[in-house]
Amino acid sequence: MFNKLKKAFSTFIERASRVLTSKKDLEDALEDLKYSLIESDVAFEVVEEIADSVWKSVCEGIVRDRRGLVKLMKDLVKGVFQKTPSIDIVDEAYKFKPYKIVFLGVNGVGKTTTIAKIAMMYYEKGFKPLMVAADTFRAGAQEQLRIHGERTGLPVFMGKYGADPAATAYDAVAYASKRGYDVVLIDTAGRMHVDVDLVDELKKIVRVIKPHRKILVVDALTGNDAIEQARFFNDAVSVDAVIVTKVDAYERGGVPLSIAYILGKPIIYVGVGQGYKDIKPFDVDEYISKIIPSE
Ligand code: GDP
């Protein structure tokens, strides 16, 4: 997990700590660092900030050795995540009934599986969750959620094929309120991300449902695409938080850092496998320990 990013940071730290007194050598090392960070899915803006900070800190004598470099890297990465608000969708679910989450994301990223994982998590914590298939234009999407419902034994509200997605979501919330469901997890369409109709559809769902949270699901393995999708959905409906899937198979490592930096929104969970329990809260310290060597 995240090995490529770890290699980028550790190679740089070992090399740079030997040449801190030579501006020219440090510059070369920083150029290589930038290149290897970009290859590890770290967005250009983040790469520039890291490189600038290292350069400044060394020039100003704030960083003088390997230890200082390691600390600086850790602080920089941690700082990105500290700027994002903390959101706890379990705590929040105690405060509203029903607690409504709209899930956003492009088809294939693992969105329906993630919804089922979150439904299971709620169920195991004693909540009564309802999954809602509001992608009414794609029979496959509804079918996918129905199958997750069958496998988890948890209920799915199916919209009529071709019905208005916002109306379907609205009906689902009304149904949930009447039947005493605690949490409503709404799946939305995720066709091609450059799609004006999709933006209108999502905006309408958000307007009608007034969800407590809008959570974007992205697939780490898609790298830059995941980062572009984050920008797209955030511009469209303002995302509250992000779940990154497939990190169990993800070596490049930079997607969580890049998305947190670009959106300023928290990564709340990561998907770590195909099973319904394969999801865990995103832990910043654990992430840092996996990508930056210890002092
Ligand atoms: P959707 O079209 O976005 O709803 O995508 P699906 O939920 O159908 O997921 C697509 C594929 O990704 C399926 O084979 C899932 O089992 C797989 N998947 C989803 N999340 C994860 C994850 O965290 N790790 C791994 N390894 N596979 C995942």
Tab-separated table of C-alpha atoms and ligand atoms in Angstrom:
chain	number	residue	atom	x	y	z
A	1	MET	CA	0.000	0.000	0.000
A	2	PHE	CA	1.326	3.475	-0.991
A	3	ASN	CA	4.804	2.075	-1.700
A	4	LYS	CA	5.599	4.318	-4.622
A	5	LEU	CA	4.927	7.474	-2.637
A	6	LYS	CA	6.941	6.133	0.271
A	7	LYS	CA	9.854	5.480	-2.081
A	8	ALA	CA	9.593	9.035	-3.463
A	9	PHE	CA	9.797	10.576	0.008
A	10	SER	CA	12.454	8.262	1.405
A	11	THR	CA	14.716	8.493	-1.642
A	12	PHE	CA	14.560	12.270	-1.435
A	13	ILE	CA	15.156	12.405	2.320
A	14	GLU	CA	18.220	10.150	2.131
A	15	ARG	CA	19.675	12.038	-0.822
A	16	ALA	CA	18.830	15.563	0.306
A	17	SER	CA	20.056	15.066	3.857
A	18	ARG	CA	23.540	14.450	2.415
A	19	VAL	CA	23.551	17.595	0.279
A	20	LEU	CA	21.783	20.189	2.430
A	21	THR	CA	24.738	22.545	2.214
A	22	SER	CA	24.917	22.494	-1.567
A	23	LYS	CA	22.180	24.568	-3.208
A	24	LYS	CA	22.839	23.023	-6.604
A	25	ASP	CA	22.618	19.429	-5.369
A	26	LEU	CA	19.546	20.197	-3.320
A	27	GLU	CA	17.908	21.762	-6.335
A	28	ASP	CA	18.592	18.619	-8.377
A	29	ALA	CA	17.230	16.415	-5.608
A	30	LEU	CA	14.099	18.580	-5.427
A	31	GLU	CA	13.577	18.316	-9.179
A	32	ASP	CA	13.677	14.532	-8.899
A	33	LEU	CA	11.366	14.649	-5.894
A	34	LYS	CA	8.797	16.684	-7.834
A	35	TYR	CA	8.900	14.229	-10.687
A	36	SER	CA	8.500	11.190	-8.473
A	37	LEU	CA	5.689	12.806	-6.457
A	38	ILE	CA	3.769	13.548	-9.647
A	39	GLU	CA	4.292	9.927	-10.685
A	40	SER	CA	2.793	8.949	-7.321
A	41	ASP	CA	-0.487	10.836	-8.008
A	42	VAL	CA	0.438	13.878	-5.970
A	43	ALA	CA	-1.269	16.851	-7.610
A	44	PHE	CA	0.936	19.563	-9.086
A	45	GLU	CA	-0.200	22.195	-6.542
A	46	VAL	CA	0.812	19.982	-3.617
A	47	VAL	CA	4.129	19.088	-5.214
A	48	GLU	CA	4.965	22.766	-5.669
A	49	GLU	CA	4.083	23.573	-2.090
A	50	ILE	CA	6.209	20.736	-0.720
A	51	ALA	CA	9.194	21.646	-2.891
A	52	ASP	CA	8.935	25.364	-2.052
A	53	SER	CA	8.706	24.663	1.678
A	54	VAL	CA	11.727	22.394	1.643
A	55	TRP	CA	13.760	24.946	-0.315
A	56	LYS	CA	12.786	27.803	1.982
A	57	SER	CA	13.267	25.846	5.196
A	58	VAL	CA	16.734	24.726	4.171
A	59	CYS	CA	17.776	28.169	2.911
A	60	GLU	CA	16.577	29.793	6.126
A	61	GLY	CA	18.436	27.239	8.217
A	62	ILE	CA	15.260	25.867	9.796
A	63	VAL	CA	16.005	22.400	8.416
A	64	ARG	CA	19.586	21.263	8.883
A	65	ASP	CA	19.576	17.491	8.844
A	66	ARG	CA	17.704	14.333	7.973
A	67	ARG	CA	15.605	14.574	11.099
A	68	GLY	CA	14.526	18.081	10.217
A	69	LEU	CA	13.606	16.993	6.718
A	70	VAL	CA	11.491	14.110	7.959
A	71	LYS	CA	9.707	16.363	10.420
A	72	LEU	CA	9.063	18.982	7.761
A	73	MET	CA	7.576	16.414	5.358
A	74	LYS	CA	5.350	15.007	8.074
A	75	ASP	CA	4.203	18.465	9.140
A	76	LEU	CA	3.438	19.449	5.548
A	77	VAL	CA	1.316	16.370	4.908
A	78	LYS	CA	-0.389	16.603	8.275
A	79	GLY	CA	-1.083	20.299	7.691
A	80	VAL	CA	-3.050	19.468	4.545
A	81	PHE	CA	-5.386	17.171	6.450
A	82	GLN	CA	-5.615	19.480	9.457
A	83	LYS	CA	-7.106	22.145	7.225
A	84	THR	CA	-10.055	19.883	6.450
A	85	PRO	CA	-13.037	19.824	8.825
A	86	SER	CA	-13.586	16.668	10.837
A	87	ILE	CA	-16.797	14.876	9.997
A	88	ASP	CA	-18.110	11.846	11.858
A	89	ILE	CA	-21.054	10.333	10.016
A	90	VAL	CA	-21.776	7.966	12.890
A	91	ASP	CA	-22.007	10.682	15.541
A	92	GLU	CA	-24.094	12.816	13.226
A	93	ALA	CA	-26.538	9.990	12.570
A	94	TYR	CA	-27.570	10.094	16.245
A	95	LYS	CA	-28.673	13.689	15.831
A	96	PHE	CA	-31.073	13.456	12.895
A	97	LYS	CA	-33.775	11.022	11.942
A	98	PRO	CA	-33.548	10.017	9.244
A	99	TYR	CA	-29.953	11.023	8.630
A	100	LYS	CA	-29.598	11.507	4.879
A	101	ILE	CA	-26.462	10.948	2.837
A	102	VAL	CA	-26.231	11.397	-0.923
A	103	PHE	CA	-23.406	9.413	-2.527
A	104	LEU	CA	-21.744	10.829	-5.618
A	105	GLY	CA	-19.248	9.334	-8.007
A	106	VAL	CA	-18.529	7.995	-11.437
A	107	ASN	CA	-19.709	4.477	-12.353
A	108	GLY	CA	-17.227	1.742	-11.591
A	109	VAL	CA	-15.391	3.486	-8.746
A	110	GLY	CA	-16.967	1.185	-6.174
A	111	LYS	CA	-19.846	3.445	-5.186
A	112	THR	CA	-22.603	0.853	-4.740
A	113	THR	CA	-20.260	-1.497	-2.887
A	114	THR	CA	-19.255	1.389	-0.625
A	115	ILE	CA	-22.892	2.248	0.074
A	116	ALA	CA	-23.472	-1.375	1.093
A	117	LYS	CA	-20.362	-1.282	3.313
A	118	ILE	CA	-21.592	1.902	5.000
A	119	ALA	CA	-25.064	0.388	5.398
A	120	MET	CA	-23.476	-2.638	7.106
A	121	MET	CA	-21.420	-0.400	9.345
A	122	TYR	CA	-24.540	1.454	10.468
A	123	TYR	CA	-26.455	-1.778	10.931
A	124	GLU	CA	-23.705	-3.194	13.133
A	125	LYS	CA	-23.779	-0.064	15.255
A	126	GLY	CA	-27.489	-0.550	15.848
A	127	PHE	CA	-28.926	1.812	13.242
A	128	LYS	CA	-31.609	0.891	10.755
A	129	PRO	CA	-30.242	1.852	7.319
A	130	LEU	CA	-32.089	2.121	3.998
A	131	MET	CA	-30.210	2.094	0.696
A	132	VAL	CA	-31.851	3.952	-2.168
A	133	ALA	CA	-31.343	3.271	-5.880
A	134	ALA	CA	-31.877	6.745	-7.329
A	135	ASP	CA	-29.966	6.167	-10.562
A	136	THR	CA	-33.201	5.426	-12.347
A	137	PHE	CA	-31.813	5.757	-15.860
A	138	ARG	CA	-29.415	2.861	-15.604
A	139	ALA	CA	-31.110	-0.447	-14.908
A	140	GLY	CA	-27.671	-1.919	-14.147
A	141	ALA	CA	-27.093	0.516	-11.310
A	142	GLN	CA	-30.405	-0.368	-9.673
A	143	GLU	CA	-29.707	-4.046	-10.117
A	144	GLN	CA	-26.247	-3.648	-8.545
A	145	LEU	CA	-27.716	-2.090	-5.411
A	146	ARG	CA	-30.498	-4.683	-5.280
A	147	ILE	CA	-27.879	-7.451	-5.292
A	148	HIS	CA	-25.931	-5.747	-2.480
A	149	GLY	CA	-29.212	-5.591	-0.569
A	150	GLU	CA	-29.721	-9.304	-1.051
A	151	ARG	CA	-26.179	-10.172	-0.028
A	152	THR	CA	-26.115	-7.977	3.056
A	153	GLY	CA	-29.706	-8.719	4.004
A	154	LEU	CA	-30.324	-4.969	4.237
A	155	PRO	CA	-33.247	-3.167	2.571
A	156	VAL	CA	-33.048	-1.274	-0.714
A	157	PHE	CA	-35.630	1.245	-1.930
A	158	MET	CA	-35.924	0.778	-5.680
A	159	GLY	CA	-37.051	3.677	-7.846
A	160	LYS	CA	-39.105	2.932	-10.943
A	161	TYR	CA	-36.921	2.591	-14.018
A	162	GLY	CA	-36.992	5.928	-15.886
A	163	ALA	CA	-38.604	7.821	-12.985
A	164	ASP	CA	-37.284	11.204	-11.875
A	165	PRO	CA	-34.277	10.517	-9.609
A	166	ALA	CA	-35.067	13.429	-7.261
A	167	ALA	CA	-38.682	12.276	-6.912
A	168	THR	CA	-37.461	8.746	-6.209
A	169	ALA	CA	-35.080	9.994	-3.529
A	170	TYR	CA	-37.871	12.124	-2.054
A	171	ASP	CA	-40.237	9.142	-1.924
A	172	ALA	CA	-37.495	7.081	-0.311
A	173	VAL	CA	-36.978	9.642	2.446
A	174	ALA	CA	-40.748	9.814	3.065
A	175	TYR	CA	-40.852	6.015	3.187
A	176	ALA	CA	-37.898	5.939	5.574
A	177	SER	CA	-39.514	8.485	7.893
A	178	LYS	CA	-42.764	6.532	7.983
A	179	ARG	CA	-41.074	3.192	8.626
A	180	GLY	CA	-38.635	4.418	11.251
A	181	TYR	CA	-35.386	4.080	9.322
A	182	ASP	CA	-32.464	5.918	10.921
A	183	VAL	CA	-30.196	6.440	7.961
A	184	VAL	CA	-30.973	6.897	4.263
A	185	LEU	CA	-28.094	6.192	1.869
A	186	ILE	CA	-28.883	7.491	-1.597
A	187	ASP	CA	-27.057	6.224	-4.672
A	188	THR	CA	-26.957	8.664	-7.593
A	189	ALA	CA	-26.100	8.428	-11.262
A	190	GLY	CA	-22.440	8.415	-12.225
A	191	ARG	CA	-22.422	8.457	-15.989
A	192	MET	CA	-19.577	10.234	-17.821
A	193	HIS	CA	-18.347	13.002	-15.635
A	194	VAL	CA	-18.385	15.720	-18.283
A	195	ASP	CA	-22.142	15.796	-18.477
A	196	VAL	CA	-24.363	18.825	-17.920
A	197	ASP	CA	-27.536	16.757	-17.475
A	198	LEU	CA	-25.864	14.853	-14.682
A	199	VAL	CA	-24.981	18.081	-12.892
A	200	ASP	CA	-28.596	19.295	-13.150
A	201	GLU	CA	-29.861	15.952	-11.910
A	202	LEU	CA	-27.519	15.948	-8.909
A	203	LYS	CA	-28.323	19.549	-8.058
A	204	LYS	CA	-32.017	18.726	-8.130
A	205	ILE	CA	-31.598	15.734	-5.842
A	206	VAL	CA	-29.656	17.884	-3.394
A	207	ARG	CA	-32.251	20.667	-3.561
A	208	VAL	CA	-35.151	18.299	-2.984
A	209	ILE	CA	-33.582	15.998	-0.381
A	210	LYS	CA	-31.448	18.498	1.535
A	211	PRO	CA	-29.023	15.746	2.552
A	212	HIS	CA	-27.041	16.120	5.758
A	213	ARG	CA	-23.940	15.067	3.844
A	214	LYS	CA	-22.837	14.681	0.222
A	215	ILE	CA	-20.119	12.089	0.034
A	216	LEU	CA	-17.984	11.551	-3.032
A	217	VAL	CA	-16.613	8.101	-3.782
A	218	VAL	CA	-13.445	7.856	-5.881
A	219	ASP	CA	-11.267	4.957	-6.968
A	220	ALA	CA	-7.627	5.417	-5.892
A	221	LEU	CA	-6.425	3.276	-8.781
A	222	THR	CA	-7.610	5.875	-11.294
A	223	GLY	CA	-5.079	8.398	-9.951
A	224	ASN	CA	-5.434	11.709	-11.740
A	225	ASP	CA	-8.953	10.870	-12.871
A	226	ALA	CA	-9.971	10.562	-9.223
A	227	ILE	CA	-8.554	14.033	-8.588
A	228	GLU	CA	-10.370	15.470	-11.611
A	229	GLN	CA	-13.624	13.817	-10.533
A	230	ALA	CA	-13.210	15.391	-7.104
A	231	ARG	CA	-12.935	18.830	-8.688
A	232	PHE	CA	-15.899	18.139	-10.957
A	233	PHE	CA	-18.330	16.944	-8.293
A	234	ASN	CA	-17.209	19.577	-5.831
A	235	ASP	CA	-17.847	22.313	-8.406
A	236	ALA	CA	-21.220	20.769	-9.240
A	237	VAL	CA	-22.728	20.275	-5.781
A	238	SER	CA	-20.042	21.005	-3.171
A	239	VAL	CA	-18.885	17.735	-1.687
A	240	ASP	CA	-18.696	17.411	2.149
A	241	ALA	CA	-16.357	14.451	2.405
A	242	VAL	CA	-14.659	11.787	0.328
A	243	ILE	CA	-14.297	8.012	0.475
A	244	VAL	CA	-11.342	6.563	-1.426
A	245	THR	CA	-11.825	2.959	-2.569
A	246	LYS	CA	-9.400	0.195	-3.532
A	247	VAL	CA	-6.502	1.446	-1.425
A	248	ASP	CA	-5.749	-2.229	-0.689
A	249	ALA	CA	-4.357	-2.468	-4.222
A	250	TYR	CA	-3.002	1.062	-4.445
A	251	GLU	CA	0.759	1.597	-4.661
A	252	ARG	CA	1.117	5.139	-6.002
A	253	GLY	CA	-0.325	6.608	-2.812
A	254	GLY	CA	-1.003	10.287	-3.562
A	255	VAL	CA	-4.775	10.386	-4.125
A	256	PRO	CA	-5.885	10.998	-0.493
A	257	LEU	CA	-3.337	13.794	-0.050
A	258	SER	CA	-4.176	15.444	-3.381
A	259	ILE	CA	-7.920	15.393	-2.870
A	260	ALA	CA	-7.713	16.713	0.690
A	261	TYR	CA	-5.470	19.529	-0.555
A	262	ILE	CA	-7.507	20.470	-3.608
A	263	LEU	CA	-10.983	20.254	-2.078
A	264	GLY	CA	-10.089	21.154	1.491
A	265	LYS	CA	-12.517	18.381	2.456
A	266	PRO	CA	-11.813	15.348	4.623
A	267	ILE	CA	-11.184	11.794	3.485
A	268	ILE	CA	-13.444	9.958	5.917
A	269	TYR	CA	-13.096	6.288	4.960
A	270	VAL	CA	-11.004	4.111	2.718
A	271	GLY	CA	-12.124	0.928	0.980
A	272	VAL	CA	-9.701	-1.901	1.611
A	273	GLY	CA	-11.235	-4.858	-0.228
A	274	GLN	CA	-14.316	-6.299	-1.859
A	275	GLY	CA	-16.027	-7.632	1.266
A	276	TYR	CA	-18.729	-5.662	3.077
A	277	LYS	CA	-16.500	-5.164	6.093
A	278	ASP	CA	-13.569	-3.962	4.042
A	279	ILE	CA	-13.866	-0.304	4.928
A	280	LYS	CA	-12.113	1.667	7.640
A	281	PRO	CA	-11.926	5.237	8.864
A	282	PHE	CA	-9.117	7.148	7.217
A	283	ASP	CA	-6.359	7.644	9.764
A	284	VAL	CA	-4.013	10.518	8.939
A	285	ASP	CA	-1.219	9.345	11.251
A	286	GLU	CA	-1.332	5.870	9.786
A	287	TYR	CA	-1.213	7.313	6.279
A	288	ILE	CA	1.786	9.460	7.192
A	289	SER	CA	3.568	6.523	8.783
A	290	LYS	CA	3.077	4.569	5.567
A	291	ILE	CA	4.403	7.253	3.226
A	292	ILE	CA	7.179	8.990	5.181
A	293	PRO	CA	10.083	7.183	6.877
A	294	SER	CA	10.487	7.622	10.620
A	295	GLU	CA	12.906	10.093	12.171
B	1	GDP	P1	-19.955	1.279	-8.915
B	1	GDP	O1	-20.260	1.131	-10.380
B	1	GDP	O2	-19.212	2.533	-8.639
B	1	GDP	O3	-21.124	1.109	-8.043
B	1	GDP	O4	-18.890	0.127	-8.581
B	1	GDP	P2	-19.082	-1.215	-7.752
B	1	GDP	O5	-19.493	-0.935	-6.369
B	1	GDP	O6	-19.896	-2.175	-8.524
B	1	GDP	O7	-17.558	-1.706	-7.678
B	1	GDP	C1	-16.784	-2.007	-8.825
B	1	GDP	C2	-15.780	-3.095	-8.454
B	1	GDP	O8	-14.848	-2.585	-7.507
B	1	GDP	C3	-16.416	-4.307	-7.808
B	1	GDP	O9	-15.795	-5.463	-8.312
B	1	GDP	C4	-16.096	-4.127	-6.322
B	1	GDP	O10	-16.010	-5.343	-5.616
B	1	GDP	C5	-14.745	-3.468	-6.396
B	1	GDP	N1	-14.438	-2.675	-5.194
B	1	GDP	C6	-15.184	-1.736	-4.594
B	1	GDP	N2	-14.538	-1.217	-3.514
B	1	GDP	C7	-13.342	-1.860	-3.439
B	1	GDP	C8	-12.203	-1.763	-2.543
B	1	GDP	O11	-12.144	-0.981	-1.588
B	1	GDP	N3	-11.159	-2.599	-2.808
B	1	GDP	C9	-11.160	-3.476	-3.866
B	1	GDP	N4	-10.092	-4.251	-4.050
B	1	GDP	N5	-12.203	-3.582	-4.708
B	1	GDP	C10	-13.273	-2.796	-4.511
